[in-house]
Structures are given as structure tokens and as C-alpha cells.
mmCIF file of C-alpha atoms and ligand atoms in Angstrom:
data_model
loop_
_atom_site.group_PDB
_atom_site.id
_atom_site.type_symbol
_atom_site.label_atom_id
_atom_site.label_comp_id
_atom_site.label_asym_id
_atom_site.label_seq_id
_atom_site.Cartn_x
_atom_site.Cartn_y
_atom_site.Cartn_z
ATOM 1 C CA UNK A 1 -13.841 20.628 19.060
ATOM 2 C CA UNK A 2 -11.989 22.007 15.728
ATOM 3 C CA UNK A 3 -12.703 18.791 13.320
ATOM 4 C CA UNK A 4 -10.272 19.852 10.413
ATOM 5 C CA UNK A 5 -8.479 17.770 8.638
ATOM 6 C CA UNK A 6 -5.650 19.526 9.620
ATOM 7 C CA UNK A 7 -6.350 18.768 13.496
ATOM 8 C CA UNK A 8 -7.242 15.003 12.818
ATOM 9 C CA UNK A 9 -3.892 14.096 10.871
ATOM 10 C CA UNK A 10 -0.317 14.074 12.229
ATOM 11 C CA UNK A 11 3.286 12.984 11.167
ATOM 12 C CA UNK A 12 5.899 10.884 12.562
ATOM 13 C CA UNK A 13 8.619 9.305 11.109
ATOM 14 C CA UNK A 14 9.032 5.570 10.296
ATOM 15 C CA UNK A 15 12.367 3.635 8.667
ATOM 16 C CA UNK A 16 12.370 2.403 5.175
ATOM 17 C CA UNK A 17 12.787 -1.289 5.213
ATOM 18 C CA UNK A 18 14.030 -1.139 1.761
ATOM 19 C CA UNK A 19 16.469 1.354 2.032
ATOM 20 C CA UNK A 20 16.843 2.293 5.398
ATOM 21 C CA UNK A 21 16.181 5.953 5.387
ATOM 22 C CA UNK A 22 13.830 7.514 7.592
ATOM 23 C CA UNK A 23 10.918 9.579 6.367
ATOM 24 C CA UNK A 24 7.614 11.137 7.393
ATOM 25 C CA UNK A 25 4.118 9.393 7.365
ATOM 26 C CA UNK A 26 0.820 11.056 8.150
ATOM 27 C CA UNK A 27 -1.202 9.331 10.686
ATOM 28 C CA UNK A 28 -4.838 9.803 11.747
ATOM 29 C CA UNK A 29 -6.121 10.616 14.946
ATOM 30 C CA UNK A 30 -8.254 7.755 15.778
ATOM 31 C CA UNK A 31 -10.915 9.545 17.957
ATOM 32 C CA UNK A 32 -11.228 12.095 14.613
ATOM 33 C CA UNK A 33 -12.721 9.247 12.639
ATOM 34 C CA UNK A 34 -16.451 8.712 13.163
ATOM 35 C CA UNK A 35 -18.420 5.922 10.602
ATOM 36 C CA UNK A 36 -21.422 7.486 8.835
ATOM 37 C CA UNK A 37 -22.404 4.523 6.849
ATOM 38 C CA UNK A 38 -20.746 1.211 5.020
ATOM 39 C CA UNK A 39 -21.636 -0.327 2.008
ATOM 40 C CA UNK A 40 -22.421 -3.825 1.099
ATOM 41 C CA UNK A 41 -18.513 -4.421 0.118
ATOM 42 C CA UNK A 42 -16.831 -2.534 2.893
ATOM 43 C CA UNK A 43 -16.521 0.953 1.869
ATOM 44 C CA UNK A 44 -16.536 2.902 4.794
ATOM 45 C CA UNK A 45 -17.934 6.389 4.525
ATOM 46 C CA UNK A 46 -16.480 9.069 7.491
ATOM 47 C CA UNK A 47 -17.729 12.079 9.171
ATOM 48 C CA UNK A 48 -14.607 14.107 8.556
ATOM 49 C CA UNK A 49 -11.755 12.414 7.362
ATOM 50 C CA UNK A 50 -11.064 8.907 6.154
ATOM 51 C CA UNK A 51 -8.478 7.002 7.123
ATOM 52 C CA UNK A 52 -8.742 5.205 4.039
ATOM 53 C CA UNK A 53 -6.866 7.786 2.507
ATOM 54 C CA UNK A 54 -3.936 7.522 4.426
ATOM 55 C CA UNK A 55 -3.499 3.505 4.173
ATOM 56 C CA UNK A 56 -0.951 3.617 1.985
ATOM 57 C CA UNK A 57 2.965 4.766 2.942
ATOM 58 C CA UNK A 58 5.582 5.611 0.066
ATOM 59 C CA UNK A 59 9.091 5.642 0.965
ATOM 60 C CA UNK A 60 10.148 9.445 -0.161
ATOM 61 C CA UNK A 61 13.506 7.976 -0.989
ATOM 62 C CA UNK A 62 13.086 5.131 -2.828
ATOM 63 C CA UNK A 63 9.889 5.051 -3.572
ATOM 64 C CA UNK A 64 8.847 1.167 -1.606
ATOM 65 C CA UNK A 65 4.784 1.590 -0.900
ATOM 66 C CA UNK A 66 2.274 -0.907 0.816
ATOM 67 C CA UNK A 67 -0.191 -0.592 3.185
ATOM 68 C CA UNK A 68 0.817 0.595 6.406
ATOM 69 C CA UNK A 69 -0.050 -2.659 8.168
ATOM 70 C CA UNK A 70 2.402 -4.479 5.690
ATOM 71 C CA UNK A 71 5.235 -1.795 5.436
ATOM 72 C CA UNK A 72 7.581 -3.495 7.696
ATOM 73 C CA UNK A 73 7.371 -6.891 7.072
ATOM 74 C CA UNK A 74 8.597 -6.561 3.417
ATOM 75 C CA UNK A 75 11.314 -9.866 3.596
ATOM 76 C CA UNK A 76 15.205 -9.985 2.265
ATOM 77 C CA UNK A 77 14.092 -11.191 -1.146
ATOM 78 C CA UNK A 78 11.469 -8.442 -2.195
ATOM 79 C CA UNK A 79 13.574 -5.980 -0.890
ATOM 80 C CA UNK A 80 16.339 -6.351 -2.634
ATOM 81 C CA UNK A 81 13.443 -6.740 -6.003
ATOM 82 C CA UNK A 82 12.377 -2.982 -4.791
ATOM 83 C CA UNK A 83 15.937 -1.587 -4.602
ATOM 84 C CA UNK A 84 16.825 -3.165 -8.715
ATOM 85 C CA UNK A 85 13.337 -2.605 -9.794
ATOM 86 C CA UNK A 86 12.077 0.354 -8.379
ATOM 87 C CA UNK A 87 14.266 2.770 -6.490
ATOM 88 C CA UNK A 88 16.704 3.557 -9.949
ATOM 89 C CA UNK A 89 13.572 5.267 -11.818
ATOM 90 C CA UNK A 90 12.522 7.214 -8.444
ATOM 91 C CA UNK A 91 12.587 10.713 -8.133
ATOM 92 C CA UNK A 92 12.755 11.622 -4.370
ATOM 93 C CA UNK A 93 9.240 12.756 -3.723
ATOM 94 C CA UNK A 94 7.139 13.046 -0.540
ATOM 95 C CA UNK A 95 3.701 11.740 0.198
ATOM 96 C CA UNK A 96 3.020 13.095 3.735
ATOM 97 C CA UNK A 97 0.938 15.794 4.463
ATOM 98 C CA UNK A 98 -2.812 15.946 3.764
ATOM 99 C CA UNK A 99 -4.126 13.757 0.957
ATOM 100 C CA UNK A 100 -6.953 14.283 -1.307
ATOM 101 C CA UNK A 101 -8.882 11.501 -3.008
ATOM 102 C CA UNK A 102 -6.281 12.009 -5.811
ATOM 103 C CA UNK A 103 -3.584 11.977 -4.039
ATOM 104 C CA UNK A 104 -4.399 8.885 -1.832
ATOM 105 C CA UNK A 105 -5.231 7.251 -5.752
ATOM 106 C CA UNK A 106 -1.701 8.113 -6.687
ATOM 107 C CA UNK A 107 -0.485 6.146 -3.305
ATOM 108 C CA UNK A 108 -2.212 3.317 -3.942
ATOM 109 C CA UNK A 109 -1.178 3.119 -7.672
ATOM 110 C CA UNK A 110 2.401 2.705 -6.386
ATOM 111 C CA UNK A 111 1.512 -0.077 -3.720
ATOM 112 C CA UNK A 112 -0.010 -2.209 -6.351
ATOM 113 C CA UNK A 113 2.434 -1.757 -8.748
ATOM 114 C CA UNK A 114 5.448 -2.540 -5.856
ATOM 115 C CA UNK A 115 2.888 -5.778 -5.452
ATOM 116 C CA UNK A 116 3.446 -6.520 -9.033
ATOM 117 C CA UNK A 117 7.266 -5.885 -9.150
ATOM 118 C CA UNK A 118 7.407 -8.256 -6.072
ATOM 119 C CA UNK A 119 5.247 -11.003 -7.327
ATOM 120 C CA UNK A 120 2.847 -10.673 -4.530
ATOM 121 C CA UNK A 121 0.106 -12.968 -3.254
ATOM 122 C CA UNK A 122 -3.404 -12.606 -5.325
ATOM 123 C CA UNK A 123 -4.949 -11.678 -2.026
ATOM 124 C CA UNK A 124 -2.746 -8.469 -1.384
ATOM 125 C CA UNK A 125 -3.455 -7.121 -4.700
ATOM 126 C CA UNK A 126 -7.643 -8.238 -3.902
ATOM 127 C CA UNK A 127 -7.277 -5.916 -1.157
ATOM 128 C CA UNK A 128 -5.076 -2.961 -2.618
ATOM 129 C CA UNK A 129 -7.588 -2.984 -6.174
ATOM 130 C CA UNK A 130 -10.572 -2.974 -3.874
ATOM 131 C CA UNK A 131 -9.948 -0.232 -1.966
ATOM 132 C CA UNK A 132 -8.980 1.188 -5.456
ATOM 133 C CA UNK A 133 -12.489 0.721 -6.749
ATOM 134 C CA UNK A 134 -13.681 2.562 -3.538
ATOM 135 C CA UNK A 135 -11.515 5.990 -4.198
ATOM 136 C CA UNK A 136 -13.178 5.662 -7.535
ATOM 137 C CA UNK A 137 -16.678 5.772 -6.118
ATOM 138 C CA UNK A 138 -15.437 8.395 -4.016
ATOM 139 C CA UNK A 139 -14.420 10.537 -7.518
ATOM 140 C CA UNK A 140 -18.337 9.115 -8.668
ATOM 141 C CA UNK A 141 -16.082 7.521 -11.570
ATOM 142 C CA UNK A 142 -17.951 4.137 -12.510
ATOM 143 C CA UNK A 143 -16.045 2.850 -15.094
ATOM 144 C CA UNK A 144 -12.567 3.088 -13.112
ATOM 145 C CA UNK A 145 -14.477 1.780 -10.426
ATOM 146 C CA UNK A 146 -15.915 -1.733 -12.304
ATOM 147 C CA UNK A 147 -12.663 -1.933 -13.292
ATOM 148 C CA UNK A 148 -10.813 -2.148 -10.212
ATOM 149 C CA UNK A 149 -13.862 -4.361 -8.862
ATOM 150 C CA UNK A 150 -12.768 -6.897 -11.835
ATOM 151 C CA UNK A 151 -9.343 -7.171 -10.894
ATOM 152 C CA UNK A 152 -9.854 -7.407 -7.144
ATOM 153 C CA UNK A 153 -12.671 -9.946 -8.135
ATOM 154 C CA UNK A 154 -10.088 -12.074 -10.122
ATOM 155 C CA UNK A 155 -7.723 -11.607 -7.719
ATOM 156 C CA UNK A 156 -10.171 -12.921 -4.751
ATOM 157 C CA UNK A 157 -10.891 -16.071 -7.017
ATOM 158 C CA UNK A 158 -6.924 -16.958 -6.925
ATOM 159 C CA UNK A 159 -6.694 -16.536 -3.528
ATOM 160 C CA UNK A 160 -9.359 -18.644 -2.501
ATOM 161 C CA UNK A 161 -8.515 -21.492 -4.485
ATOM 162 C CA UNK A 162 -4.351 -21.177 -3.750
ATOM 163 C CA UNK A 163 -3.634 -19.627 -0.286
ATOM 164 C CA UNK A 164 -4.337 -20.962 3.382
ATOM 165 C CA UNK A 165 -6.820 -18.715 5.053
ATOM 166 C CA UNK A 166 -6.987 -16.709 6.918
ATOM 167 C CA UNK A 167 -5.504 -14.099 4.555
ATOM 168 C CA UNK A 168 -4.014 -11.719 6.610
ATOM 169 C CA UNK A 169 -6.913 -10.747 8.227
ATOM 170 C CA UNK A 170 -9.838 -11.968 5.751
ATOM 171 C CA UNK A 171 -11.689 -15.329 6.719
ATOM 172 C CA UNK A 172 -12.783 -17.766 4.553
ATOM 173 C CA UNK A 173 -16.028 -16.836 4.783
ATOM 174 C CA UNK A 174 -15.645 -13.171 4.412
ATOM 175 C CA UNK A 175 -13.655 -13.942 1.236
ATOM 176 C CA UNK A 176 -16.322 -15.865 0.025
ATOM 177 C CA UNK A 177 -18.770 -12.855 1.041
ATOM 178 C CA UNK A 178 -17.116 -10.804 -1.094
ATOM 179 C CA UNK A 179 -17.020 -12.881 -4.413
ATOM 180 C CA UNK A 180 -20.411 -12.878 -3.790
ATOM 181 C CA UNK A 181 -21.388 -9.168 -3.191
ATOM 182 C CA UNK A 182 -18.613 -7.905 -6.045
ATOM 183 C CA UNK A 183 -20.180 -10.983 -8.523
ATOM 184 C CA UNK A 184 -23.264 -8.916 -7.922
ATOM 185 C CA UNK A 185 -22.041 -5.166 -8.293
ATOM 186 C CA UNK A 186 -20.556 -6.522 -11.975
ATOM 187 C CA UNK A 187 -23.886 -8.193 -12.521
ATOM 188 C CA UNK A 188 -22.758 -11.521 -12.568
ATOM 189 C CA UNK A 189 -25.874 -12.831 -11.112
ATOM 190 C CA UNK A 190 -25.539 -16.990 -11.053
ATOM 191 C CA UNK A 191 -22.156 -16.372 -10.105
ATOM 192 C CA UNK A 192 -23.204 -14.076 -7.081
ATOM 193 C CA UNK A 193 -26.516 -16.784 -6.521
ATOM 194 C CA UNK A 194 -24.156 -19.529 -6.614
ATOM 195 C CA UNK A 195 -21.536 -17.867 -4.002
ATOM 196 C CA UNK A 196 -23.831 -16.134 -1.672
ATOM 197 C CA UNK A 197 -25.588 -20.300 -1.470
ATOM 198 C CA UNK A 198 -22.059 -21.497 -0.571
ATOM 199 C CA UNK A 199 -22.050 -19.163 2.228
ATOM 200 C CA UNK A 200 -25.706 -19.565 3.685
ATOM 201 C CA UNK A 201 -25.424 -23.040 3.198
ATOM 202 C CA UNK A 202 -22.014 -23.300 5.800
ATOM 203 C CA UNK A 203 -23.060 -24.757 8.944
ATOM 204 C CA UNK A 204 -19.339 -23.003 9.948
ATOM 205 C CA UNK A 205 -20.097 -19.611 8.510
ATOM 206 C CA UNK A 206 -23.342 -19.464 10.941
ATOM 207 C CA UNK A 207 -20.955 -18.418 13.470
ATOM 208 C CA UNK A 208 -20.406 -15.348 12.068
ATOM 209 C CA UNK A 209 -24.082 -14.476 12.328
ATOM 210 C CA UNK A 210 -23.446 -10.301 11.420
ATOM 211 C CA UNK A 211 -21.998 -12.045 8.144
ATOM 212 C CA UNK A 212 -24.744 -13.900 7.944
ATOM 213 C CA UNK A 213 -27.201 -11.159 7.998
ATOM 214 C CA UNK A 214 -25.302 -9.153 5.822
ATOM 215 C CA UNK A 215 -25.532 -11.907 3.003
ATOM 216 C CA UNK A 216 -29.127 -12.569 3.582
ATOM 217 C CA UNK A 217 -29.725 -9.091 2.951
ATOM 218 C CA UNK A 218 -27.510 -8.923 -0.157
ATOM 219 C CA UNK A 219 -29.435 -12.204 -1.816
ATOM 220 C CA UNK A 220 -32.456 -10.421 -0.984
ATOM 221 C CA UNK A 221 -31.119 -7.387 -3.392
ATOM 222 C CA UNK A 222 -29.568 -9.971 -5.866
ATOM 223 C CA UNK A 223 -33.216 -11.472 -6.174
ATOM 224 C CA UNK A 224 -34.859 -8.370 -7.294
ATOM 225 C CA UNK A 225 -31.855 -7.676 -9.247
ATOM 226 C CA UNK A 226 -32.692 -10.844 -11.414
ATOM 227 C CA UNK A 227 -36.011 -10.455 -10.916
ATOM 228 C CA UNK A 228 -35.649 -7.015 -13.106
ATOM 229 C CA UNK A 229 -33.500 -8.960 -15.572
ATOM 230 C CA UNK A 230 -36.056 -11.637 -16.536
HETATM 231 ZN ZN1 ZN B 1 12.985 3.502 1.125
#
């Protein structure tokens, strides 16, 4: 079996709910994407290619980007935002094609920043900087990386306290899982203590039990974390 990148990847074209043109997006072959290993937040590490990369479409046109499981249900209002704010300074430009970690950066860039032009809901740009912070540790950049943590951090904080879960397709309690975990990546450590309690302490939460083991495992790491810092 050939495992390029080349074999694993294919276009097809999609309409621009902003502006109506059609344009190409690159797909991935599901069957071409095998897990190595995940880390405590969710980064996903492949064998050959990863998807990740490709989450993102950009209208070549007009330049309207999301994540691909959001694309089309863009409403009247932020449409119309995209087609004032954002289409007048676009130069037609494509995105398909392979993407390198670069590249897929670039993407993603241009979703958050149609999130901010549209006013978006904390919890779509929690998801959109965290996946940031992952190309970063792709790059091995650690700054960039923290940084994007912080602002998908903040942006988990605001979502828990002002939207009705489930968000999209986050839970309650693997929102609250991840204020924990990314608490403890910035070495916040009572913050993470006091989050990762909330969770083990939810007689609801026990029913995700995988959840559950994750987090035990995390406090575990947390401990000897603060342990060090004493
Ligand atoms: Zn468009």
C-alpha cells in the first residue's frame, strides 16, 4: 500500500456560503489516518498524515474560513459581516492541495480571525486557538504554543460560565477536563488542583469513566508537578 501523502489526500469541490462560488477542498482518506499516540489535551499524533492539517477550509474567492464541520452553517447575519469585512481586502488565493504544518497555521490564522470579525462564541475560538497551540508543538515552538494555550484557556473559562453545553460537541465535563489539563501545562497548579477536584468529585462525570481515568492520571502528574515546586 503506497502511504504518501499524495495517495491519502483528495479534492472535491464545496459552495461558498458566503459568496456562493464553488471551490476546491482537500479531503483525507479516512482509512490513511492511523493514531500513534494522544496527549493529555487531545493532540493527536498520526502515522502518515494528519487530518488535523486539513480542518480548516478557506473560500479561494472571498476568503470565508472555519472548520470544515462549521463551514456551512455560517447564518444570514455573519455572512453578510464576511462579505463587508473580509472579502474587499482578499486576494483570490487557493488553499487546496497538500498542506504543511505552515500552511495548515496560515489556515487556521484566517478561521480565527473570520471568528473575530463575526463575533463568535468563546468556545469556537477555545477550539480553533487550541488546535493552534498543537501546530505549534508540531513546529517544537513553545512560546507560540503557551500562547495559544492562554487564549484557548481564557476562551474555555467564558464558555463555561456563558453558553449551554454541550458546545458543539464538547461536554461539560470534557470542558472542565480541559481547564484542568491546560491550567496545568501553563503551570497554574491550584487552578488545575482546584478543576481537576470539580471533575473527580461529579457523581455525573463518573459516567464518563475513560474521562475519568484520564484525569486521575493527570492529578497524579499535577502532584509531582507541585511536589517539585515546593
Ligand atoms: Zn466565498
Amino acid at each position: 500500500m503506497d502511504n504518501s501523502v499524495s495517495n491519502s489526500i483528495y479534492n472535491s469541490s464545496v459552495t461558498c456560503p458566503v459568496c456562493g462560488s464553488n471551490f476546491e477542498v482537500t479531503k483525507v482518506k479516512i482509512r490513511s489516518c492511523k493514531v500513534v499516540s494522544r496527549d493529555s489535551d487531545f493532540c493527536t499524533y498520526y502515522e502518515n498524515i494528519n487530518p488535523l492539517l486539513y480542518d480548516v477550509w478557506v473560500c479561494e474567492n472571498c476568503g470565508y474560513s472555519s472548520m470544515k464541520d462549521k463551514f456551512e452553517e455560517i447564518g444570514a447575519k455573519s455572512a453578510a459581516i464576511i462579505r463587508k469585512e473580509i472579502k474587499p481586502r482578499w486576494t483570490k488565493r487557493s488553499f487546496s492541495g497538500e498542506r504543511t504544518v505552515d500552511g495548515a497555521l496560515e489556515a487556521f490564522k484566517l478561521a480565527l480571525y473570520n471568528l473575530q470579525v463575526r463575533n463568535a462564541p468563546c468556545s469556537e475560538f477555545a477550539k480553533v486557538c487550541l488546535r493552534i497551540a498543537w501546530l505549534y508543538r508540531f513546529k517544537g515552538d513553545k512560546e507560540k504554543e503557551r500562547q495559544f494555550l492562554e487564549f484557548s484557556l481564557k476562551n474555555y473559562y467564558d464558555a463555561y460560565q456563558n453558553e449551554r453545553f454541550p458546545l458543539d460537541k464538547l461536554d461539560e465535563f470534557t470542558c472542565i477536563y480541559l481547564i484542568a489539563e491546560l491550567n496545568r501545562r501553563l503551570d497554574e497548579y491550584e487552578e488545575a488542583l482546584k478543576w481537576f477536584s470539580k471533575l473527580i468529585s461529579s457523581p455525573e462525570a463518573r459516567k464518563n469513566a475513560k474521562l475519568m481515568n484520564t484525569a486521575r492520571e493527570q492529578l497524579q502528574v499535577l502532584r509531582e508537578q507541585m511536589g517539585r515546586h515546593e
